mmCIF file of C-alpha atoms in Angstrom:
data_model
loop_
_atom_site.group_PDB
_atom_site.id
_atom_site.type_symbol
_atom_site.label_atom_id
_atom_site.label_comp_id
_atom_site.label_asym_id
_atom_site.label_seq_id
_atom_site.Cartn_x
_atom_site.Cartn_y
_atom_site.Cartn_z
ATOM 1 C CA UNK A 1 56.689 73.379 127.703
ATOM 2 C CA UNK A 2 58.628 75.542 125.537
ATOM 3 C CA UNK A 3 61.664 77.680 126.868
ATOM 4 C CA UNK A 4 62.173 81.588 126.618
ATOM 5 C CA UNK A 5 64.982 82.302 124.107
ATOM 6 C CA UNK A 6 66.453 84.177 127.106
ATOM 7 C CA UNK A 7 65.843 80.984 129.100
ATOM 8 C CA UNK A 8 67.478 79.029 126.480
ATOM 9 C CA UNK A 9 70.526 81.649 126.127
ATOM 10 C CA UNK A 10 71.173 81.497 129.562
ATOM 11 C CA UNK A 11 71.337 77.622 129.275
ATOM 12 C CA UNK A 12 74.087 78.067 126.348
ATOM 13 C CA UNK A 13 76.125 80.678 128.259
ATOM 14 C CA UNK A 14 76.274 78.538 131.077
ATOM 15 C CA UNK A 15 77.369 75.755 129.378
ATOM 16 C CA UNK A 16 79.909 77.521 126.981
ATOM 17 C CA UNK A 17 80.940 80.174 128.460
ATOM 18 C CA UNK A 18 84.244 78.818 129.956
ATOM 19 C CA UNK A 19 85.417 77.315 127.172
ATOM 20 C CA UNK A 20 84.819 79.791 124.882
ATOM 21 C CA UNK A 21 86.831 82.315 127.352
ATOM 22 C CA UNK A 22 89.604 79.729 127.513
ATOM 23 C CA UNK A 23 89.444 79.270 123.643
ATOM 24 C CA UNK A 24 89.796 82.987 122.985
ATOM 25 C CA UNK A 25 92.270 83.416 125.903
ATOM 26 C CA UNK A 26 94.554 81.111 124.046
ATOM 27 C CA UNK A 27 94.579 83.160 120.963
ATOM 28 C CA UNK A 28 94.279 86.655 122.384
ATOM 29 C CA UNK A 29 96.140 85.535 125.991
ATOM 30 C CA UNK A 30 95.507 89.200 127.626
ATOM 31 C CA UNK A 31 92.606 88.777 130.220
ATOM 32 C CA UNK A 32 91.151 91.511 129.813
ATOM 33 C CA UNK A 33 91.028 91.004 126.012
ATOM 34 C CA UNK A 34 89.459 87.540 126.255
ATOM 35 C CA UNK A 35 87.009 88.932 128.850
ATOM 36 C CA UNK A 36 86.295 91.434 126.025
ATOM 37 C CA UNK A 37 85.843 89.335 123.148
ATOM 38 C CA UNK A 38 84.264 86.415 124.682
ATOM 39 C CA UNK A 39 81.605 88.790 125.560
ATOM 40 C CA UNK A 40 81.391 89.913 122.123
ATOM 41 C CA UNK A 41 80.751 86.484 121.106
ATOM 42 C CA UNK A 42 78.171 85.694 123.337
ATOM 43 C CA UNK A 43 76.320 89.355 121.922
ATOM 44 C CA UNK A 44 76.940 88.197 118.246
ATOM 45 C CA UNK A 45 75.439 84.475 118.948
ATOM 46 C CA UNK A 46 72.734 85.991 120.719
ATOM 47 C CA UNK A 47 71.939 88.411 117.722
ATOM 48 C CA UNK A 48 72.436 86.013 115.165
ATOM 49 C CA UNK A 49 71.036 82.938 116.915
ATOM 50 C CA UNK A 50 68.401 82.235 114.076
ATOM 51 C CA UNK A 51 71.129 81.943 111.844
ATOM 52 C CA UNK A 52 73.086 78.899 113.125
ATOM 53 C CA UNK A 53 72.634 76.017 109.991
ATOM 54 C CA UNK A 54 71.334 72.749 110.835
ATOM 55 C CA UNK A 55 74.671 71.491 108.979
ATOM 56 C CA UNK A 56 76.449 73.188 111.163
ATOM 57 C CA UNK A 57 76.832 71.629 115.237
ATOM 58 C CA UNK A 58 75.855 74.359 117.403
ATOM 59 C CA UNK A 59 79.470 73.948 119.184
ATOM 60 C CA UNK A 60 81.359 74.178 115.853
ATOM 61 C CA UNK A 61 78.849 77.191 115.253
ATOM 62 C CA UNK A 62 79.701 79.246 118.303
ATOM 63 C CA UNK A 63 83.701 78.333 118.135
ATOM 64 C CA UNK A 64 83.422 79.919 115.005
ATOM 65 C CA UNK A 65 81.978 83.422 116.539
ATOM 66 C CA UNK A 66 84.888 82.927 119.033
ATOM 67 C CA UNK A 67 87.522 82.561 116.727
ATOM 68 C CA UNK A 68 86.494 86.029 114.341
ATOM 69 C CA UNK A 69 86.236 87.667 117.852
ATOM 70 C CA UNK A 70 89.139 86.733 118.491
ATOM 71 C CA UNK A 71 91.254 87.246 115.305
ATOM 72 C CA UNK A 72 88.997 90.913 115.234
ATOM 73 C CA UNK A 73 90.714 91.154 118.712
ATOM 74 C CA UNK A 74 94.123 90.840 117.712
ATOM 75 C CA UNK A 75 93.871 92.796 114.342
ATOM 76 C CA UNK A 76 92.735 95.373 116.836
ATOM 77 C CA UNK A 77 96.329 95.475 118.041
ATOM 78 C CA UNK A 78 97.342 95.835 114.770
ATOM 79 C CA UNK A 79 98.933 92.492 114.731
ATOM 80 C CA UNK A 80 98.438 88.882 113.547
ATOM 81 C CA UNK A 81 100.472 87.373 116.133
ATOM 82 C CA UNK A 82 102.445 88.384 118.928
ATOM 83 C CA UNK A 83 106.058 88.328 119.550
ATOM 84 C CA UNK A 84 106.882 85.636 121.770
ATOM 85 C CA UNK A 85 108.624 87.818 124.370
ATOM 86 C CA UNK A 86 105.656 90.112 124.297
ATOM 87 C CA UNK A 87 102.935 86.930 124.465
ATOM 88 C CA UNK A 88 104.841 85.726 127.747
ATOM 89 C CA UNK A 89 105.126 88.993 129.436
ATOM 90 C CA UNK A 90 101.004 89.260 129.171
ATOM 91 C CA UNK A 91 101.178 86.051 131.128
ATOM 92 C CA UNK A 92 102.303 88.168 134.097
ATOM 93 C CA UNK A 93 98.005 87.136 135.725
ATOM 94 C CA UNK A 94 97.780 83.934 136.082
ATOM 95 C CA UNK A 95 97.137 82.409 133.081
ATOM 96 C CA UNK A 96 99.740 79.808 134.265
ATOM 97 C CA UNK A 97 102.020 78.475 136.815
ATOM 98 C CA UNK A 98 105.379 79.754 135.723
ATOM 99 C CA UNK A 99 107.192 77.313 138.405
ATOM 100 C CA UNK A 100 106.013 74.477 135.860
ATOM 101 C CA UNK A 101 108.197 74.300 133.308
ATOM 102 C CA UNK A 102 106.189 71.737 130.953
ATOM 103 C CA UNK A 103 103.594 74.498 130.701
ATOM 104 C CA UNK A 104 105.900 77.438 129.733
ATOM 105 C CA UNK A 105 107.625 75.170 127.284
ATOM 106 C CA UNK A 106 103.828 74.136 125.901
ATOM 107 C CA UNK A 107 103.136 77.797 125.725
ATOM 108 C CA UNK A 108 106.047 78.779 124.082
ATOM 109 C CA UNK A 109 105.769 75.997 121.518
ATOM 110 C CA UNK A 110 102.312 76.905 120.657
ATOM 111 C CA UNK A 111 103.106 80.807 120.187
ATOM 112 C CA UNK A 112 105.594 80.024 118.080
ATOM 113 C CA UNK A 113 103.468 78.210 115.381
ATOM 114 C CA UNK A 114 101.491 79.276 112.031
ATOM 115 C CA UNK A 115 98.131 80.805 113.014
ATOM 116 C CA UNK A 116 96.620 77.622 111.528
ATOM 117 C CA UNK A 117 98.280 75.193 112.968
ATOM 118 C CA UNK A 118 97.776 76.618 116.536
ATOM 119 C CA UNK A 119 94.483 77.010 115.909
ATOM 120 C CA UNK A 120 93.412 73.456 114.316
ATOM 121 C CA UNK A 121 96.138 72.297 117.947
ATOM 122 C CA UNK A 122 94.002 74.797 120.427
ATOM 123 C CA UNK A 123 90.986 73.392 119.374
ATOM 124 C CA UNK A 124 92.040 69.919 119.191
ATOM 125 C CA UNK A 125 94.368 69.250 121.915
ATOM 126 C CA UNK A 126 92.219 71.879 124.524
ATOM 127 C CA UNK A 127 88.732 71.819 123.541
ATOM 128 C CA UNK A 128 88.600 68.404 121.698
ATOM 129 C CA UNK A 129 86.723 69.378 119.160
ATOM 130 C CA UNK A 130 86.381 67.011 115.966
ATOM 131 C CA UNK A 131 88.126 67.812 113.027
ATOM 132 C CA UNK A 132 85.181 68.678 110.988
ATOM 133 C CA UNK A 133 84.116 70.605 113.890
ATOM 134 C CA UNK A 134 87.793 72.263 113.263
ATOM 135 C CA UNK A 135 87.172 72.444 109.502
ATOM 136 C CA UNK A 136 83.767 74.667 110.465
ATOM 137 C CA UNK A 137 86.095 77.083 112.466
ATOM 138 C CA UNK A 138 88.774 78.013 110.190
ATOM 139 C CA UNK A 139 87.262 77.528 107.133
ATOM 140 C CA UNK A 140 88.864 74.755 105.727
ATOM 141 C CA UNK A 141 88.460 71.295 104.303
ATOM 142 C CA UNK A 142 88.721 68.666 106.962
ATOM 143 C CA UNK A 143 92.158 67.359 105.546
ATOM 144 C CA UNK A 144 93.780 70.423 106.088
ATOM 145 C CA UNK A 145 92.291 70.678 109.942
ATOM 146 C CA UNK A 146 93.820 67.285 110.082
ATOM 147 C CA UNK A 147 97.366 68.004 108.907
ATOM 148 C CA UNK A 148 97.566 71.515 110.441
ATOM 149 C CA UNK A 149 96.940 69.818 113.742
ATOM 150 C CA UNK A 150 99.635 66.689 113.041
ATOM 151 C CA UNK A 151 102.135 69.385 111.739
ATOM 152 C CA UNK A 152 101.248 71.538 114.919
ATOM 153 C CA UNK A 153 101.847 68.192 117.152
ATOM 154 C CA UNK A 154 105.208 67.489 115.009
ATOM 155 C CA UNK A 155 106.515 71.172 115.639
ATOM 156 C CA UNK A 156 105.358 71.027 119.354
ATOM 157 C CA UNK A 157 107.459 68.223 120.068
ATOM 158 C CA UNK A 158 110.859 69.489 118.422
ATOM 159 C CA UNK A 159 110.604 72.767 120.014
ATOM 160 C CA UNK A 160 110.366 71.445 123.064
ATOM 161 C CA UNK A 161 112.878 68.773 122.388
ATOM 162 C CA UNK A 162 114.917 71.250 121.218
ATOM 163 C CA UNK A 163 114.443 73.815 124.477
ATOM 164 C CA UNK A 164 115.127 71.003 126.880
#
């Protein structure tokens, strides 16, 4: 039995859909802007299906589409990064509890870093992806996914340390 490529789509969206959203939430953080680009991403994979390598894993593959919606999102606003008063004001939904401290202290530390090195840490620490997986998604060699992620962790833990 083979499966409609609609049928098969369906399957994909179902099974990535969330953590693509969450993924491109944690870059973009507006709602409305990861609502937005995640279904961008899901348009682009769905044109481009045909495309994805072999070499290439099909999550790895479709993180990548997330991410360059994502970054195409925030050049939209004309920015790289946010400030970090104006990235926790756009937390006013409820992207969090703001009663737990721990979480607006992660947050806050993760804003606050290199676009790499939250990046390689999103994808690592959240969606525990591998680090060649990581490599795939921001273009880089699998050493570099590896210390962007262990400087991310390093600067993480000062911050907060520091913010206590």
């Amino acid at each position: 039995m083979r499966l409609q490529p609609e049928t098969g789509f369906r399957m994909l969206l179902a099974k990535y859909k969330e953590p693509i959203y969450w993924h491109i939430r944690r870059m973009v953080v507006n709602h409305d802007d990861a609502q937005d680009a995640t279904q961008e991403a899901f348009v682009r994979v769905f044109r481009h299906f045909r495309q994805c390598k072999s070499s290439n894993t099909l999550r790895g593959w479709l993180f990548t589409i997330a991410t360059r919606e994502a970054l195409r999102m925030l050049d939209q606003r004309k920015t790289d990064t946010l400030s970090l008063n104006d990235s926790i004001a756009l937390f006013a939904d409820d992207y969090f509890n703001h009663a737990d401290q721990v979480a607006v202290q992660l947050q806050k530390a993760i804003l606050a870093l290199p676009h790499k090195q939250q990046l390689a840490f999103n994808l690592r620490y959240y969606d525990e992806l591998t680090y060649a997986e990581i490599a795939t998604v921001a273009g880089c060699s699998e050493a570099a996914a590896k210390a962007n992620y262990h400087i991310a962790k390093e600067k993480i833990v000062k911050y907060i340390q520091s913010n206590d």
